[in-house]
Every structure is written in structure tokens, then in C-alpha cells.
Amino acid sequence: MKKLTDIPTLEDIEMAHQAVQPFIHQTPVLTSQSLNAIAGCDVYFKCENLQKVGAFKMRGAACALEALTDAEKQRGIATHSSGNHAQAVALSAKLQGIPAHIVMPQNAPAIKRNAVKGYGANIYTSGNTIQNREAMLHEVVEKTGATFIHPYDNYNVIAGQATASKELHETIKDLEVVIAPIGGGGLMSGTALYTHYARPNVAIVGAEPKLVDDAFRSFHSGKIEQNDRLDTIADGLRTTLGEKTLAIIRKHVDEIITVSEEEIIHAMRLIWERLKVVVEPSGAVPFAALLQQKARFEGKKVGIIFSGGNVDVEELPF
Amino acid sequence: MKKLTDIPTLEDIEMAHQAVQPFIHQTPVLTSQSLNAIAGCDVYFKCENLQKVGAFKMRGAACALEALTDAEKQRGIATHSSGNHAQAVALSAKLQGIPAHIVMPQNAPAIKRNAVKGYGANIYTSGNTIQNREAMLHEVVEKTGATFIHPYDNYNVIAGQATASKELHETIKDLEVVIAPIGGGGLMSGTALYTHYARPNVAIVGAEPKLVDDAFRSFHSGKIEQNDRLDTIADGLRTTLGEKTLAIIRKHVDEIITVSEEEIIHAMRLIWERLKVVVEPSGAVPFAALLQQKARFEGKKVGIIFSGGNVDVEELPF
């Protein structure tokens, strides 16, 4: 896999898919007749919650690491993250034999810290603000010469995330709509690019919590908007867009739907009860968007990408 | 599919698999490196919790109904059940255009009663004891001429349940051990038969809660043993064996492992957290047995069949 310096092409995504094969699960696409009846359309769920480390992040991390030069691999990689990206980078680095330096904030959940440690990564504990995290990352990079892997504003990461929708479209060949959640925009950008190239007639929809509707506002204003509050249950979607993801999303996404906390919890519960998979609140956001706008999707074949399944089963909202 | 009057042969199971195709999902086989690390072996989970109606029962019901004569199909089918079998029979009947008469005890969960109703079945509410249920079933059969579909002591049902392990062995060709849960013994019998025919060197293990260890005792005594108490969390495994399932299990199962309630809950939680699927307590019993006997399965390739995923997410044991 080469290092990408521009928006991934169809060929780049195909190469990315080859490159990440040894490091990922080909996740199943599940369906449920009872959910179809509730939604009023045929829904195909691409289960990235069943991906390694429990999230699609594994695809982008594996792809970014695969593209490093041998010298870079020897010096190692670095990132900061409190969650799924940290685990994905740590596991990818372990599988590819690359030293990993992960800055995690003090308030990162112990379970995620332990997982990262279990993959053999070096953990650096920073303060909780984004400034604290970035300052410590800068220090680590200075000291080690490691390459920083951005969680989403990186074309190799985007090409990696695109492979989820590639598998979805290859499994279900006649989708009419695809819906993905938007946090930093890596999954949404990859989904939009692949769908645009391979299935140009498919409608591309993003979904986001109303409480952190920065992507919705950025989509309309054309600049990276911030969030005043971050208290959505969909903890994976609190991030704002990056320059690269904003440009791709503005160009290729048709629409962004925002949903309430109640709608997210209701959708999450339906997925657990009817589809029988553990999906995190962020992962339920696209299905919540579909249910909110049922009339518009009526009778259609809709693909939905579950971002992940990392949730504390002792702290469920229902 | 013909009506089977003797223990299903390999050919019978292959025919059953053809017959049920239109009515079932080919469920995925999932793996988790973190669960492998915990278990000390390679575990392959056949996810019948992702089957239609959320349980393997769909296979046996579809197979039994497919084998009815046209005249029998016209008169309809009848059964009694408080749970997964009722839903499986009701949905199979709907898909095959057969009238269904389902006796459900007063204490059946409303969610299951509503599901059965949603499939268009006629529901008859009986008292809660097995005698109440059987008496009302007898009445319904007298009145309607419907054919009784036994939930497990029926060779077509057993052949249908066998198709889950057929798919598992066809997906993972070099398993060394297979473990299934034992309730009435339909899934265990089918698993044992197919594995015996197609993979004669694979060890066949049953798993059961200690609190309702009737199958363990029956396996050793040779007669159908009863349970003094029924208060295991694994509600799908409270049933005793039937004559047909006892004979097959005694002949082909190598061993039955019994597990404590704590072991079941621990295994269930690991599956939810690491594999990211919703499995009911009964479905977690085989993995609990594996964890209890880790040393014996060390380094092996072990197939496990999840019975189902029908669980009330508001009433979790953790």
C-alpha cells in the first residue's frame, strides 16, 4: 500500500482492501424481518461492531500502518486517543511488528487502557483536554521519531475505512441508500467515496446526534464548526471534522440527518433486541435517522454501517 | 423433505438442509482473538442467536413443517411452548402458508406472545403446568385435526437442528471438538449425528447447568431423569430429554459437562463484551463448560453452537 497524498481513488480503495485483508475480519451483513417491518424498508446492517477491536477503526489503522516505509516502521507510530482508535492502532502495530506509542488521557476507561497495554503498546498518560493530549503527543514524537497517525484526517485512514462499504456493496449489490454515522468523518468520507465511485446512483446519507451537530453545521457552512456541549450518549461522535473529511463530505454526501438522544437509545435497544448484536450508541445513530425519516426511505434497500460495539454492559441506558 | 421415522441419516440431514434453505439464515461463524486468549484455544462460535426468531429452533420447525403432507398442511399444526419453539413454529407456518395453533401458558412473556400473534398464529392460553399445557393441546388437536409438532422428540426436528452443525463444519473444516447446550436434546442430537457422520474424529461434548443436570444423569443412568428444581438462569435448558434424543445422545455424545450459574453468567458477559453479540444464558452454557475445563481443550479448535439470543435487555444478570 502506498502513502496517499490526495483523496483516495477507487483504485486506492481497492489496494487498501488488499492491504488490510490480513489484519481484519470480513464482517457479516445482517438483516432482520422484524426490523424491516418496523422500518418499512429493507435494511442491511454491515456489522463493524464485530470487527477486530470491536470497531471499524481497525481498517483505517491497518491501512495507515501498512503504508509506512521500513524506516518509519522501525521508528514506530504514535497517536492520542481515549478509545477505539487507540486500540486499533495498538493492535495493528502489534500485528505488523511496529512499536506503538499511545497517549491516553487520565479519564480513559480502564478497560480500554488495559486492552491497549495488552497489545504491547507504550502508554503515556496525559491530562484530559485536547491541548494536554496534543502537547504530550508532540513530546513523544520529538523523543522517539515516531510517525503520528491521525484518527481520521489522513487519506490512508480514509481509504481503509472505505473498505467497509466496499464489502457492503459487494455483498448487497442493489442498495439504494447508504447511511453512516459522522464523528471525525473518516468512516463517512470512506463510505461516501467508495459509494460514489462504485454505485453512483446510491443516495449517501450521514447521521449525527443533535447535541453534537457540528458536522451538520459544517456541511452547510463549509468550515469546521465546534460543539458547545459534548454530553451525547454517542461518545464516538463527539469529535469535529478535519479539513480532509469536511471536503469529501461536502462534495459527496447528499444529506446529514440529526437525531435526539431518545431516538438513539430507542434504535440501540431495537438493534440489541431484534438483531441480537451489541452495538454502541454511536453505531445506532444511522438506524435512528432512518426511523426518524421512515416515509422517505419507504420500500427502499438501505445499507447501514455499524461503527462499533464497545459498550460497558453494566451501564446500559435501558 | 420426507417424514422421518427413524434416526436421521447423513442423507436425511442433507435433504433437511435443502428443505429449510428458504426459511432460515445461514448464520455467521464468529471468532475473537481475545476470547481465544482467555480460553487458551481457538473457538468458533456458530451464531444461531442471529437465526430467524433469534434461535436455532427455526431450523427444526421449518424442517418438520416441510415434511407434512398437503392434507396435513391444510389442517394445520399445533404445539405448546412458552418461548422460542412457539415463535419458530408460528413463523415457519406463516412462511409455508399453514394454519398454526399455539398453546402458551399464562406466564409466557408478553413479548413472545406478541411475536407469535404477529406471525398470525392462533394462540390458546393454558395454565402454567406441563399437564395444563398438554391437556389444552390435546383439546386443540381434537377440535382442529392439526398435527402436533414436538419441540425436540421428533426426527424431522432433529434433522433440522443438525443443519446448524453441518454449516459449522462446512465453514471450519478442521474442528477437533464441538460443544452444544442440552435442554430437550434436539440441538445436541442433531449436532452429534451430523458430527458423527461427517467428522467422525471430532469429540462431541454436551453442556448443561448443574441446577438442571437431568441430561447428565440420564446420560449415565439410561433413563429420562427429572429435575427437582428449575431455577437456573438458562431458561431454555430446563426441559428433560425425550426417548429419541436420549438414545441418540447416549450413543454419540462423548461427555456432558455441567456448569454453575456463576460460570454461565461469566461466560455470557464475556461473549457480550468481546464477541459483541447478544446471547441468552442457555447459549452461553457451552462456552462456560469450555472455560471450566480449559486444560483439556488447550490449543484445540473448538466449535460452539449458540442456541439463541432471546433475552430481556432490561433484566440482565450483570
XYZ file of C-alpha atoms in Angstrom:
636
model
C 0.000 0.000 0.000
C 1.399 3.376 -0.981
C 1.112 6.520 1.100
C -1.810 8.582 -0.221
C -1.323 12.307 -0.632
C -4.676 13.086 -2.208
C -8.324 11.993 -1.992
C -8.386 8.207 -2.425
C -9.445 6.950 -5.861
C -11.368 3.746 -6.499
C -8.047 2.027 -7.215
C -6.598 3.321 -3.940
C -9.554 1.845 -2.013
C -9.154 -1.453 -3.825
C -5.457 -1.516 -2.924
C -6.314 -0.602 0.652
C -8.701 -3.545 0.800
C -5.940 -5.886 -0.334
C -3.525 -4.362 2.162
C -5.768 -4.708 5.219
C -7.012 -8.244 4.469
C -4.582 -9.990 6.834
C -5.493 -7.695 9.709
C -9.293 -7.511 9.618
C -12.423 -9.650 9.771
C -14.724 -9.640 6.749
C -17.709 -8.740 8.909
C -21.181 -10.115 8.191
C -24.122 -8.166 6.803
C -27.152 -8.978 8.951
C -30.858 -8.498 8.323
C -33.975 -8.821 10.454
C -37.503 -9.162 9.134
C -38.902 -7.629 12.299
C -36.648 -4.576 11.952
C -37.626 -4.323 8.295
C -41.278 -4.315 9.342
C -40.608 -1.568 11.894
C -38.547 0.498 9.435
C -40.838 -0.007 6.446
C -37.897 -0.821 4.193
C -35.196 -3.486 3.714
C -32.235 -2.724 5.947
C -28.804 -4.339 5.577
C -26.552 -3.866 8.600
C -22.787 -4.010 7.984
C -21.534 -5.216 11.349
C -18.285 -3.388 12.065
C -19.168 -3.898 15.727
C -17.968 -7.447 15.035
C -14.680 -6.140 13.611
C -11.368 -6.680 15.443
C -11.139 -4.353 18.495
C -14.926 -4.035 18.108
C -14.893 -1.129 15.643
C -14.285 -0.138 12.004
C -11.208 1.803 13.239
C -9.175 -1.342 12.686
C -9.441 -0.881 8.920
C -8.043 2.644 8.797
C -5.284 1.948 11.308
C -4.140 -1.195 9.491
C -4.134 0.668 6.187
C -2.162 3.645 7.517
C 0.478 1.446 9.134
C 0.797 -0.737 6.059
C 1.731 2.362 4.035
C 4.706 3.333 6.202
C 8.276 2.958 4.915
C 10.513 0.387 6.565
C 12.446 3.168 8.281
C 9.230 4.675 9.629
C 8.056 1.281 10.815
C 11.295 0.869 12.745
C 10.912 4.227 14.451
C 7.334 3.377 15.320
C 3.994 5.176 15.346
C 2.256 7.475 17.778
C -1.257 8.708 18.372
C -3.522 10.059 21.083
C -6.945 8.612 21.762
C -9.110 7.569 24.665
C -10.900 4.850 22.815
C -11.306 2.734 19.711
C -8.580 4.403 17.621
C -6.011 3.704 20.356
C -6.924 0.037 20.390
C -6.966 -0.217 16.601
C -3.545 1.414 16.244
C -2.067 -0.685 19.061
C -3.346 -3.968 17.625
C -2.371 -3.048 14.057
C 1.116 -2.124 15.253
C 1.424 -5.406 17.120
C 0.305 -7.434 14.089
C 2.730 -5.548 11.833
C 5.620 -5.635 14.326
C 5.775 -1.846 14.763
C 6.491 -0.084 18.092
C 3.429 1.922 19.203
C 3.303 4.983 21.455
C -0.207 5.857 22.587
C -1.099 8.973 24.561
C -4.241 8.321 26.592
C -5.967 10.892 28.828
C -6.280 10.197 32.552
C -10.036 9.711 32.173
C -9.797 6.974 29.528
C -11.750 3.905 30.670
C -9.544 1.323 32.416
C -10.858 -1.419 30.126
C -9.586 0.427 27.043
C -6.269 1.263 28.676
C -5.794 -2.397 29.564
C -6.633 -3.500 26.040
C -4.026 -1.109 24.604
C -1.490 -2.344 27.152
C -2.383 -5.933 26.257
C -1.372 -5.238 22.645
C 2.072 -4.277 23.880
C 1.871 -0.534 23.193
C 3.710 2.073 25.275
C 1.100 4.164 27.071
C 1.660 7.808 28.070
C -0.928 9.326 30.392
C -1.818 12.949 29.694
C -4.296 15.446 31.062
C -7.828 15.260 29.715
C -8.019 18.275 27.418
C -7.224 18.016 23.747
C -4.386 20.519 24.378
C -2.880 18.243 27.065
C -3.110 15.272 24.747
C -1.570 17.050 21.768
C 1.255 18.501 23.860
C 2.216 15.086 25.162
C 1.933 13.560 21.697
C 4.281 16.251 20.366
C 6.787 15.392 23.107
C 6.586 11.656 22.347
C 7.064 12.221 18.622
C 10.070 14.507 19.313
C 11.674 11.922 21.546
C 11.009 8.753 19.546
C 10.819 9.919 15.931
C 7.537 8.009 15.676
C 5.049 8.853 12.912
C 1.762 10.396 14.041
C -1.322 8.522 12.808
C -4.296 10.894 12.800
C -7.553 9.102 13.663
C -9.441 10.386 10.619
C -7.828 13.307 8.779
C -5.458 11.019 6.892
C -6.068 9.712 3.360
C -4.805 6.214 4.143
C -7.093 6.026 7.152
C -10.000 7.184 4.976
C -9.170 4.602 2.291
C -9.089 1.923 4.988
C -12.474 2.928 6.391
C -13.864 2.878 2.834
C -13.310 -0.868 2.680
C -16.300 -1.457 4.989
C -18.722 -0.004 2.455
C -16.868 -1.804 -0.354
C -17.670 -5.115 1.345
C -21.243 -3.993 1.982
C -21.862 -3.058 -1.675
C -20.189 -6.255 -2.865
C -22.477 -8.313 -0.605
C -25.697 -6.395 -1.365
C -25.420 -5.230 -4.935
C -28.614 -3.212 -5.322
C -28.678 -0.849 -2.351
C -30.470 2.443 -2.972
C -29.324 4.316 0.140
C -26.329 4.030 2.468
C -26.237 5.668 5.915
C -23.122 6.054 8.099
C -22.519 7.862 11.395
C -20.356 11.008 11.436
C -17.826 11.746 14.185
C -14.494 12.943 12.805
C -15.742 11.907 9.402
C -13.306 9.117 8.490
C -15.937 6.409 8.109
C -18.377 8.800 6.426
C -15.709 10.004 3.963
C -14.658 6.474 3.065
C -18.277 5.366 2.709
C -19.109 8.353 0.509
C -16.065 7.919 -1.744
C -16.485 4.216 -2.417
C -20.245 4.547 -2.906
C -19.766 7.496 -5.264
C -17.239 5.574 -7.384
C -18.845 2.148 -7.461
C -22.556 2.856 -7.013
C -23.074 6.400 -8.287
C -26.870 6.182 -8.041
C -26.939 5.301 -4.364
C -28.011 8.115 -2.013
C -25.328 8.866 0.622
C -26.651 9.973 3.994
C -24.836 10.898 7.202
C -26.281 10.660 10.703
C -25.278 12.603 13.787
C -26.601 13.329 17.287
C -28.452 16.672 17.541
C -26.419 17.509 20.680
C -23.150 17.488 18.695
C -24.387 18.546 15.273
C -21.066 20.104 14.243
C -20.892 18.069 11.023
C -24.409 19.112 10.051
C -23.446 22.760 10.559
C -20.048 22.331 8.871
C -21.753 20.658 5.917
C -23.814 23.790 5.394
C -21.308 26.496 6.398
C -18.270 24.987 4.676
C -15.970 25.437 7.691
C -15.160 23.243 10.662
C -17.760 24.043 13.306
C -17.307 23.278 17.000
C -19.706 21.832 19.580
C -20.761 23.804 22.671
C -21.617 20.662 24.591
C -20.372 17.082 24.333
C -22.820 15.207 26.518
C -24.359 12.932 23.894
C -24.547 9.243 24.765
C -22.954 8.592 21.348
C -19.435 9.111 22.694
C -17.772 8.111 19.425
C -19.360 11.038 17.574
C -18.257 13.950 19.775
C -15.297 14.825 17.542
C -15.384 17.573 14.935
C -14.483 17.109 11.253
C -10.989 17.628 9.822
C -10.084 19.573 6.667
C -9.838 16.426 4.547
C -13.045 14.814 5.786
C -15.004 18.074 5.534
C -14.054 18.497 1.868
C -15.036 14.921 0.959
C -18.279 15.042 2.923
C -19.350 18.360 1.406
C -18.677 17.022 -2.073
C -20.199 13.543 -1.848
C -22.686 13.308 0.994
C -26.249 14.110 -0.034
C -27.628 14.944 3.370
C -26.992 14.781 7.123
C -29.824 13.828 9.480
C -29.567 14.680 13.199
C -31.261 12.619 15.900
C -32.197 13.088 19.557
C -30.742 11.121 22.475
C -34.107 9.345 22.899
C -34.072 8.306 19.254
C -30.531 6.909 19.631
C -31.443 4.870 22.720
C -34.625 3.557 21.100
C -32.741 2.483 17.964
C -29.959 0.892 20.010
C -32.427 -1.123 22.016
C -34.249 -2.349 18.905
C -30.925 -3.485 17.428
C -29.934 -5.376 20.581
C -33.353 -7.000 20.941
C -34.142 -7.822 17.329
C -30.788 -8.150 15.555
C -29.107 -9.681 18.654
C -25.875 -7.771 18.351
C -24.154 -5.435 20.780
C -23.906 -2.045 19.130
C -22.587 1.082 20.836
C -24.750 4.220 20.926
C -22.742 5.811 18.079
C -23.440 2.764 15.945
C -27.181 3.061 16.441
C -27.311 6.661 15.184
C -27.851 5.798 11.463
C -30.745 3.474 12.261
C -32.222 6.201 14.471
C -32.003 8.562 11.477
C -33.755 6.028 9.265
C -36.580 5.558 11.761
C -37.000 9.334 12.107
C -37.437 9.705 8.340
C -39.319 6.470 7.601
C -41.578 7.923 4.936
C -38.620 8.972 2.811
C -36.952 5.565 2.814
C -40.154 3.548 2.425
C -39.707 0.359 0.425
C -36.048 1.060 -0.327
C -32.969 -1.104 0.165
C -30.899 0.712 2.754
C -27.366 -0.163 3.887
C -26.321 0.916 7.379
C -22.812 0.768 8.801
C -22.493 -0.032 12.498
C -19.415 1.810 13.748
C -18.679 -0.411 16.725
C -19.796 -2.404 19.731
C -17.629 -1.163 22.564
C -20.006 -0.509 25.410
C -19.997 -1.169 29.125
C -22.749 -3.743 29.650
C -23.130 -2.584 33.255
C -24.023 0.950 32.141
C -26.817 0.472 29.658
C -29.357 3.257 29.037
C -32.278 0.821 29.195
C -38.477 -33.406 2.609
C -39.916 -36.787 3.647
C -41.272 -37.612 7.057
C -38.543 -39.374 9.052
C -39.498 -42.438 11.069
C -36.029 -43.374 12.263
C -32.794 -41.724 13.386
C -31.779 -39.256 10.651
C -29.010 -40.446 8.316
C -26.409 -38.179 6.728
C -28.569 -38.089 3.603
C -31.623 -37.130 5.658
C -29.712 -34.203 7.176
C -28.542 -33.120 3.750
C -32.120 -33.215 2.492
C -33.237 -31.314 5.560
C -30.678 -28.619 4.817
C -32.058 -28.230 1.287
C -35.602 -28.162 2.607
C -35.039 -25.423 5.209
C -32.921 -23.135 2.999
C -35.770 -20.795 2.044
C -36.801 -20.327 5.670
C -33.536 -19.765 7.540
C -30.496 -17.504 7.668
C -27.092 -19.073 7.029
C -25.734 -17.689 10.291
C -22.136 -16.486 10.581
C -19.336 -18.236 12.470
C -17.596 -15.602 14.594
C -14.219 -15.622 16.309
C -12.478 -13.356 18.781
C -8.768 -13.277 19.464
C -9.358 -12.010 22.969
C -11.749 -14.872 23.735
C -9.224 -17.302 22.250
C -6.597 -15.875 24.585
C -8.909 -16.285 27.582
C -9.931 -19.811 26.572
C -6.453 -20.985 25.584
C -7.753 -22.481 22.356
C -9.318 -21.450 19.029
C -13.066 -21.082 19.437
C -15.519 -20.848 16.528
C -18.972 -19.623 17.520
C -21.884 -20.676 15.295
C -24.312 -17.825 15.842
C -27.787 -19.301 15.935
C -28.664 -16.333 18.129
C -28.654 -14.468 14.801
C -31.063 -17.020 13.287
C -34.670 -16.050 12.432
C -36.766 -15.744 15.622
C -33.396 -15.483 17.403
C -32.848 -19.212 17.885
C -31.850 -22.486 16.180
C -35.450 -23.670 16.737
C -36.334 -22.172 13.350
C -34.406 -24.973 11.626
C -36.265 -27.858 13.234
C -39.668 -26.240 12.930
C -39.176 -25.413 9.253
C -37.979 -28.968 8.582
C -40.896 -30.602 10.404
C -43.481 -28.465 8.616
C -41.877 -29.016 5.235
C -42.347 -32.784 5.702
C -46.117 -32.624 6.195
C -48.483 -33.899 3.506
C -50.673 -31.394 1.701
C -53.704 -32.645 3.629
C -51.859 -32.184 6.933
C -50.737 -28.718 5.903
C -54.334 -27.779 5.226
C -55.494 -28.982 8.636
C -52.658 -27.059 10.263
C -50.169 -27.687 13.036
C -50.279 -27.362 16.808
C -47.775 -27.154 19.619
C -47.355 -25.867 23.141
C -44.443 -23.686 24.171
C -43.748 -20.588 26.197
C -40.829 -19.476 24.129
C -38.595 -19.987 21.129
C -40.288 -23.115 19.753
C -43.642 -21.294 19.662
C -42.141 -18.456 17.662
C -40.275 -20.809 15.321
C -43.372 -22.891 14.602
C -45.538 -19.800 14.143
C -43.117 -18.147 11.718
C -42.456 -21.390 9.802
C -46.193 -21.924 9.471
C -46.676 -18.406 8.211
C -43.883 -18.763 5.645
C -45.281 -22.095 4.456
C -48.924 -20.945 4.462
C -50.008 -23.391 7.181
C -52.543 -22.571 9.945
C -50.842 -22.668 13.360
C -52.404 -23.340 16.761
C -50.091 -22.499 19.643
C -50.857 -23.248 23.290
C -48.976 -20.800 25.508
C -49.041 -20.816 29.317
C -50.392 -17.756 31.151
C -46.890 -16.915 32.382
C -45.298 -16.763 28.918
C -43.573 -13.394 28.449
C -45.776 -10.840 26.692
C -43.022 -10.132 24.160
C -43.035 -13.771 23.000
C -46.830 -13.947 22.958
C -46.926 -10.812 20.804
C -44.328 -12.213 18.421
C -46.378 -15.397 17.951
C -49.500 -13.304 17.415
C -47.595 -11.152 14.922
C -46.899 -14.267 12.838
C -50.646 -14.814 12.558
C -50.893 -17.921 14.759
C -53.972 -18.777 16.827
C -52.973 -18.558 20.498
C -54.635 -20.618 23.242
C -53.808 -19.633 26.819
C -53.429 -22.533 29.251
C -52.442 -22.934 32.882
C -48.742 -22.975 33.623
C -48.077 -26.635 34.403
C -46.993 -29.059 31.733
C -50.225 -31.005 32.428
C -52.328 -27.876 31.760
C -50.458 -27.253 28.552
C -50.749 -30.813 27.288
C -54.450 -31.019 28.144
C -55.216 -27.901 26.169
C -53.046 -29.053 23.286
C -54.980 -32.335 23.215
C -58.239 -30.391 23.031
C -56.962 -28.179 20.211
C -55.747 -31.162 18.205
C -59.103 -32.936 18.708
C -61.011 -29.905 17.528
C -58.870 -28.842 14.577
C -57.256 -32.047 13.354
C -53.925 -30.193 13.467
C -50.663 -32.167 13.596
C -48.677 -31.859 16.828
C -45.077 -30.714 16.310
C -42.993 -31.850 19.290
C -40.249 -29.332 20.128
C -37.467 -31.928 20.119
C -38.543 -35.569 20.240
C -39.256 -35.648 16.501
C -36.798 -36.951 13.896
C -37.557 -34.174 11.404
C -36.973 -31.572 14.096
C -33.676 -33.272 14.995
C -32.606 -33.370 11.318
C -33.422 -29.676 11.055
C -31.374 -28.786 14.133
C -28.485 -30.850 12.701
C -28.139 -28.361 9.854
C -26.546 -25.806 12.213
C -23.558 -28.059 12.857
C -23.460 -29.011 9.160
C -22.914 -25.334 8.309
C -20.381 -25.004 11.112
C -18.311 -27.985 9.909
C -18.542 -26.827 6.309
C -17.233 -23.392 7.316
C -14.491 -24.627 9.672
C -13.274 -27.889 8.255
C -10.777 -28.958 10.904
C -12.586 -28.668 14.205
C -11.414 -31.082 16.894
C -14.237 -30.575 19.402
C -17.841 -29.430 19.150
C -19.882 -28.318 22.178
C -23.649 -27.763 22.218
C -26.105 -26.994 25.033
C -28.612 -29.653 26.152
C -32.220 -28.840 27.013
C -34.671 -31.299 25.462
C -31.775 -32.579 23.399
C -32.885 -31.675 19.871
C -29.910 -29.453 19.082
C -27.493 -31.804 20.860
C -28.848 -34.838 18.971
C -28.637 -33.133 15.615
C -25.143 -31.840 16.366
C -23.988 -35.278 17.478
C -25.445 -37.090 14.467
C -24.030 -34.790 11.810
C -20.642 -34.600 13.512
C -20.526 -38.389 13.896
C -21.310 -38.925 10.202
C -19.222 -36.195 8.629
C -16.375 -35.662 11.108
C -16.028 -38.953 12.989
C -12.851 -37.875 14.766
C -14.353 -34.772 16.337
C -15.113 -35.001 20.068
C -18.806 -34.328 20.814
C -19.469 -32.607 24.124
C -22.735 -31.500 25.737
C -23.090 -28.709 28.281
C -25.806 -28.253 30.894
C -26.459 -26.171 34.027
C -25.652 -28.035 37.264
C -29.033 -26.938 38.675
C -30.903 -28.904 35.965
C -28.445 -31.708 35.288
C -31.112 -34.177 34.156
C -29.348 -34.889 30.858
C -26.061 -35.588 32.677
C -27.868 -38.079 34.933
C -29.907 -39.557 32.077
C -26.727 -39.993 30.054
C -25.325 -42.178 32.825
C -28.493 -43.952 34.019
C -30.004 -44.629 30.587
C -33.458 -43.390 31.543
C -35.142 -39.984 31.404
C -34.307 -38.285 34.693
C -36.284 -35.351 36.103
C -35.138 -32.115 37.774
C -36.058 -31.277 41.365
C -35.630 -27.564 40.764
C -35.867 -25.412 37.651
C -34.418 -22.108 38.817
C -31.401 -21.929 36.507
C -30.919 -18.672 34.641
C -30.553 -20.788 31.484
C -34.318 -20.958 30.950
C -34.010 -22.752 27.606
C -32.363 -25.773 29.243
C -34.911 -26.621 31.941
C -36.569 -29.319 29.815
C -35.818 -33.031 30.198
C -34.765 -35.319 27.340
C -37.191 -37.347 25.216
C -36.874 -41.021 24.264
C -35.452 -40.222 20.822
C -32.970 -37.611 21.979
C -31.824 -39.722 24.932
C -30.991 -42.659 22.654
C -29.013 -40.509 20.198
C -27.182 -38.633 22.943
C -26.205 -41.823 24.786
C -24.867 -43.312 21.584
C -22.985 -40.366 20.101
C -22.141 -37.789 22.757
C -18.755 -38.339 24.379
C -19.350 -36.392 27.539
C -21.610 -33.918 29.306
C -20.101 -31.084 31.363
C -22.237 -29.278 33.955
C -21.663 -25.663 34.952
C -22.670 -23.370 37.796
C -24.891 -20.300 37.485
C -21.856 -18.082 38.141
C -19.967 -19.778 35.318
C -22.906 -19.222 32.945
C -23.181 -15.514 33.796
C -19.417 -15.020 33.491
C -19.341 -16.724 30.070
C -22.379 -14.763 28.880
C -20.795 -11.483 29.871
C -17.531 -12.323 28.093
C -19.460 -13.144 24.927
C -21.427 -9.883 25.026
C -18.326 -7.808 25.758
C -15.795 -9.456 23.500
C -17.757 -11.072 20.671
C -20.364 -8.234 20.672
C -23.376 -10.451 20.220
C -26.466 -10.849 22.384
C -26.576 -14.435 23.564
C -29.140 -15.807 26.007
C -27.942 -17.578 29.164
C -28.638 -21.016 27.634
C -26.436 -20.125 24.697
C -23.519 -19.250 26.958
C -23.519 -22.649 28.682
C -21.145 -24.407 26.219
C -18.558 -21.626 26.498
C -18.882 -21.818 30.290
C -18.129 -25.558 30.047
C -15.088 -24.859 27.891
C -13.737 -22.293 30.363
C -14.290 -24.689 33.266
C -12.214 -27.371 31.541
C -9.602 -25.173 29.857
C -6.712 -27.545 30.356
C -8.452 -30.320 28.433
C -9.185 -28.203 25.377
C -5.853 -26.368 25.330
C -4.653 -25.494 21.825
C -7.575 -27.233 20.138
C -10.025 -25.954 17.527
C -13.392 -25.937 19.255
C -16.778 -25.258 17.656
C -19.545 -23.928 19.888
C -23.203 -23.570 18.949
C -25.058 -20.598 20.417
C -28.666 -21.692 20.902
C -30.253 -18.257 20.804
C -30.313 -14.607 21.722
C -33.764 -14.021 23.164
C -33.177 -12.133 26.361
C -34.805 -9.160 28.079
C -32.169 -6.420 27.953
C -33.768 -4.783 30.994
C -33.182 -7.876 33.128
C -29.516 -8.631 32.690
C -27.601 -10.543 35.378
C -24.704 -8.099 35.225
